Amino acid sequence: MEKKRAQWGSKIGFILAAAGSAVGLGNIWKFPGRAYEGGGGCFLLLYLIMVVFLGAPMMLTELSVGRASQTNIVGAFRQLGHRRWSWVGWIGVIGAFVITCYYSHVGGWVMRYAFGYATEGERIYADSLGYFYNMLGCHADGTTSFPWVAILFAALFMAINAVVIIRGVESGIERFNKIGMPALFLLLLVLLVRAVTLEGSRPGIMYMISLDWGKLSFDTVLAALGQAFYSLSIGMAIMITYGSYLPRTENIARNTALVCTMDTLVAILAGFIVVPAVFATLGEQQIGKGGGFAFVSLAGVFRQMPGGTFFGVVFYLLLLFAALTSCMSLVEGIVAFLTEHFSLPRKGTTLAVCGSMFLIGCLYTCSQAAFPLKGIWFDAANGTTSPAFCDAMEFLTDRIMIPVCALGCCVFVGWVWKPGSAIAEVEQNGVRFGLARVYAVLIKYVAPVAILTILAMNFATGMTLS
Ligand code: PFF
């Protein structure tokens, strides 16, 4: 007898889980820095255009492919088209695997900081750079040691993911997101009120709504598009997996609009928290992106802010929920594929997948502080960090695999499966898809051209990562 396929238990369960996948480190960690660099208000506007005209149609495409095929990433392309299209799914699976390797470790660092602010905020303030490197096994006297604190927290982070995934779609992922996402919104609101009421935050707020077109460049446009795809979890075929658990009664178009709105709202709110808070405390020029900013510079913000230690805990808890629910979706995409494609048991597969991603991710954590990988990825010329390995992973996923998978997906739907089939999938159960014609044009012509341009530019600019 064929096993019944898992399904979301409720409409809100799916929406929160999909929003949970989308809202992640990309929204809270990457977006504010990108928005600042892109000129505040103009970047926000550009970002909104990208989400509406490219991100949302892509999400709708992935969800309808998933629901129509009722199967995993690789199987979906095979089933709706031909086996020669399964490479798109394979890129999704491999990309999701690579992202999770480092995403889970950064998640572990975030968890360490949530504990750190709760128990020893003073130590973080006293030497924020030293605290960060200490966690990674690099000490002030120049010696290095195994970064067991970071590794331990990454293991804990991965273990939470594994437990949730083993419990399954409805009682694991859906239930976790039903608690995690409302908590995330609450934490976000607390931080927003704190940030905009800080003395000196006004110039930051003004910057975020100013339209300084002088900062606009082709690079900014590309950054906005790349950020939109990453943030919406597009191009890893994760939404195909989540769509495959959707009942036929659900309105995909409305769900897409809701998930995109939530994700964009969180990114913009994060921008309105981080940018004004940094303006008010450290000064404008300190705004940045990446680990150094999220872990080191922000310590200065919390140190100077009234009630800063409390808000530090709130901030890292927020980041932790965001990272957990996104990481979960990546793991689910891989586990769903392996269990269905190779008829493997869910529990063993989840443990093997999470275990191997954790182990490979250890290279990421270890490469930061040079122990025990000294000389392999350690960049002596640049000091203690090791951009080579981390950048290579990010470059491979964000700049190559996501666009290639997204391109494969929209060419497949635009020219092989045909937009009409996706529209028919949306219009099940008497749903009317008013924007069907616009959607067809976007997915057939606009999206492939835009993604191809991104890819070409990425190859042309090489590894100039931010
Ligand atoms: N959307 C997530 C973020 O903004 O952090 C990251 C992500 C999750 C990317 C799942 C891709 C994915 F399939």
Short mmCIF file of N, CA, C and O and ligand atoms in Angstrom, two decimals, residues 20-28 96 99 103 227 229-239 263 322-323 325-327 329-330 402, ligand 1:
data_model
loop_
_atom_site.label_atom_id
_atom_site.label_comp_id
_atom_site.label_asym_id
_atom_site.label_seq_id
_atom_site.Cartn_x
_atom_site.Cartn_y
_atom_site.Cartn_z
N GLY A 20 8.48 31.17 7.97
CA GLY A 20 9.62 30.78 8.83
C GLY A 20 10.84 30.43 7.99
O GLY A 20 11.97 30.76 8.34
N SER A 21 10.60 29.77 6.87
CA SER A 21 11.71 29.44 5.98
C SER A 21 12.31 30.72 5.39
O SER A 21 13.52 30.91 5.33
N ALA A 22 11.41 31.61 4.98
CA ALA A 22 11.88 32.83 4.32
C ALA A 22 12.57 33.78 5.31
O ALA A 22 13.64 34.31 5.03
N VAL A 23 11.94 33.99 6.45
CA VAL A 23 12.53 34.92 7.43
C VAL A 23 13.71 34.22 8.11
O VAL A 23 13.54 33.24 8.81
N GLY A 24 14.90 34.72 7.86
CA GLY A 24 16.07 34.07 8.43
C GLY A 24 17.20 35.06 8.65
O GLY A 24 16.97 36.28 8.73
N LEU A 25 18.40 34.51 8.70
CA LEU A 25 19.57 35.38 8.91
C LEU A 25 19.63 36.44 7.80
O LEU A 25 20.09 37.55 8.01
N GLY A 26 19.15 36.07 6.61
CA GLY A 26 19.16 37.00 5.47
C GLY A 26 18.41 38.28 5.78
O GLY A 26 18.82 39.37 5.39
N ASN A 27 17.28 38.16 6.48
CA ASN A 27 16.47 39.36 6.76
C ASN A 27 17.09 40.24 7.82
O ASN A 27 17.07 41.46 7.72
N ILE A 28 17.58 39.60 8.89
CA ILE A 28 17.96 40.39 10.06
C ILE A 28 19.44 40.73 10.06
O ILE A 28 19.87 41.77 10.52
N ALA A 96 21.07 23.37 -1.05
CA ALA A 96 20.49 23.39 0.30
C ALA A 96 21.47 22.74 1.29
O ALA A 96 21.66 23.21 2.41
N ILE A 99 24.39 25.23 1.91
CA ILE A 99 23.96 26.36 2.74
C ILE A 99 23.82 25.91 4.20
O ILE A 99 24.27 26.58 5.12
N TYR A 103 25.11 27.59 7.57
CA TYR A 103 23.97 28.26 8.23
C TYR A 103 23.80 27.70 9.65
O TYR A 103 23.55 28.45 10.60
N GLN A 227 19.42 39.50 -3.02
CA GLN A 227 18.92 39.51 -1.64
C GLN A 227 17.46 39.05 -1.60
O GLN A 227 17.07 38.28 -0.72
N PHE A 229 15.84 37.01 -3.64
CA PHE A 229 15.74 35.55 -3.84
C PHE A 229 16.18 34.81 -2.59
O PHE A 229 15.52 33.88 -2.14
N TYR A 230 17.33 35.21 -2.05
CA TYR A 230 17.84 34.52 -0.87
C TYR A 230 16.85 34.65 0.27
O TYR A 230 16.52 33.68 0.95
N SER A 231 16.35 35.86 0.44
CA SER A 231 15.47 36.12 1.57
C SER A 231 14.15 35.36 1.46
O SER A 231 13.61 34.91 2.46
N LEU A 232 13.66 35.21 0.24
CA LEU A 232 12.37 34.52 0.08
C LEU A 232 12.54 33.00 -0.01
O LEU A 232 11.57 32.28 -0.23
N SER A 233 13.75 32.53 0.15
CA SER A 233 14.06 31.08 0.02
C SER A 233 13.73 30.57 -1.38
O SER A 233 13.27 29.45 -1.57
N ILE A 234 13.97 31.42 -2.36
CA ILE A 234 13.71 31.04 -3.75
C ILE A 234 14.99 30.49 -4.35
O ILE A 234 16.07 30.97 -4.04
N GLY A 235 14.84 29.51 -5.22
CA GLY A 235 16.01 29.03 -5.94
C GLY A 235 16.74 27.89 -5.25
O GLY A 235 17.81 27.49 -5.68
N MET A 236 16.16 27.38 -4.18
CA MET A 236 16.71 26.18 -3.57
C MET A 236 15.64 25.08 -3.65
O MET A 236 15.78 24.02 -3.09
N ALA A 237 14.56 25.43 -4.35
CA ALA A 237 13.43 24.52 -4.52
C ALA A 237 12.81 24.10 -3.19
O ALA A 237 12.11 23.09 -3.11
N ILE A 238 13.10 24.86 -2.14
CA ILE A 238 12.51 24.57 -0.84
C ILE A 238 11.00 24.76 -0.90
O ILE A 238 10.23 24.00 -0.33
N MET A 239 10.57 25.79 -1.62
CA MET A 239 9.14 26.05 -1.69
C MET A 239 8.42 24.97 -2.51
O MET A 239 7.22 24.81 -2.41
N ASP A 263 7.73 38.25 4.91
CA ASP A 263 9.20 38.22 4.82
C ASP A 263 9.75 39.63 4.58
O ASP A 263 10.72 40.05 5.22
N ALA A 322 14.72 32.91 13.91
CA ALA A 322 14.75 33.09 12.46
C ALA A 322 15.65 32.04 11.82
O ALA A 322 15.29 31.41 10.82
N ALA A 323 16.82 31.81 12.41
CA ALA A 323 17.77 30.86 11.83
C ALA A 323 17.24 29.42 11.93
O ALA A 323 17.36 28.64 11.00
N THR A 325 14.07 28.27 12.05
CA THR A 325 12.97 27.94 11.15
C THR A 325 13.42 27.91 9.68
O THR A 325 12.84 27.19 8.88
N SER A 326 14.45 28.67 9.34
CA SER A 326 14.97 28.62 7.97
C SER A 326 15.78 27.34 7.77
O SER A 326 15.66 26.66 6.74
N CYS A 327 16.61 27.03 8.74
CA CYS A 327 17.46 25.85 8.64
C CYS A 327 16.60 24.59 8.51
O CYS A 327 16.90 23.69 7.74
N SER A 329 13.76 24.29 7.09
CA SER A 329 13.20 24.12 5.76
C SER A 329 14.25 23.53 4.82
O SER A 329 13.95 22.72 3.95
N LEU A 330 15.49 23.94 5.02
CA LEU A 330 16.57 23.41 4.18
C LEU A 330 16.74 21.91 4.44
O LEU A 330 16.86 21.10 3.52
N ILE A 402 21.88 29.24 -6.44
CA ILE A 402 20.52 29.80 -6.34
C ILE A 402 20.06 30.35 -7.70
O ILE A 402 19.00 29.98 -8.19
N1 PFF B 1 15.57 32.71 3.44
C1 PFF B 1 16.58 32.42 4.41
C2 PFF B 1 17.12 33.73 4.99
O1 PFF B 1 16.66 34.81 4.60
O2 PFF B 1 17.98 33.66 5.84
C3 PFF B 1 17.72 31.59 3.92
C4 PFF B 1 17.32 30.44 3.07
C5 PFF B 1 16.49 29.44 3.57
C6 PFF B 1 17.73 30.42 1.76
C7 PFF B 1 16.06 28.42 2.76
C8 PFF B 1 17.33 29.40 0.93
C9 PFF B 1 16.49 28.43 1.45
F1 PFF B 1 16.10 27.47 0.65
#
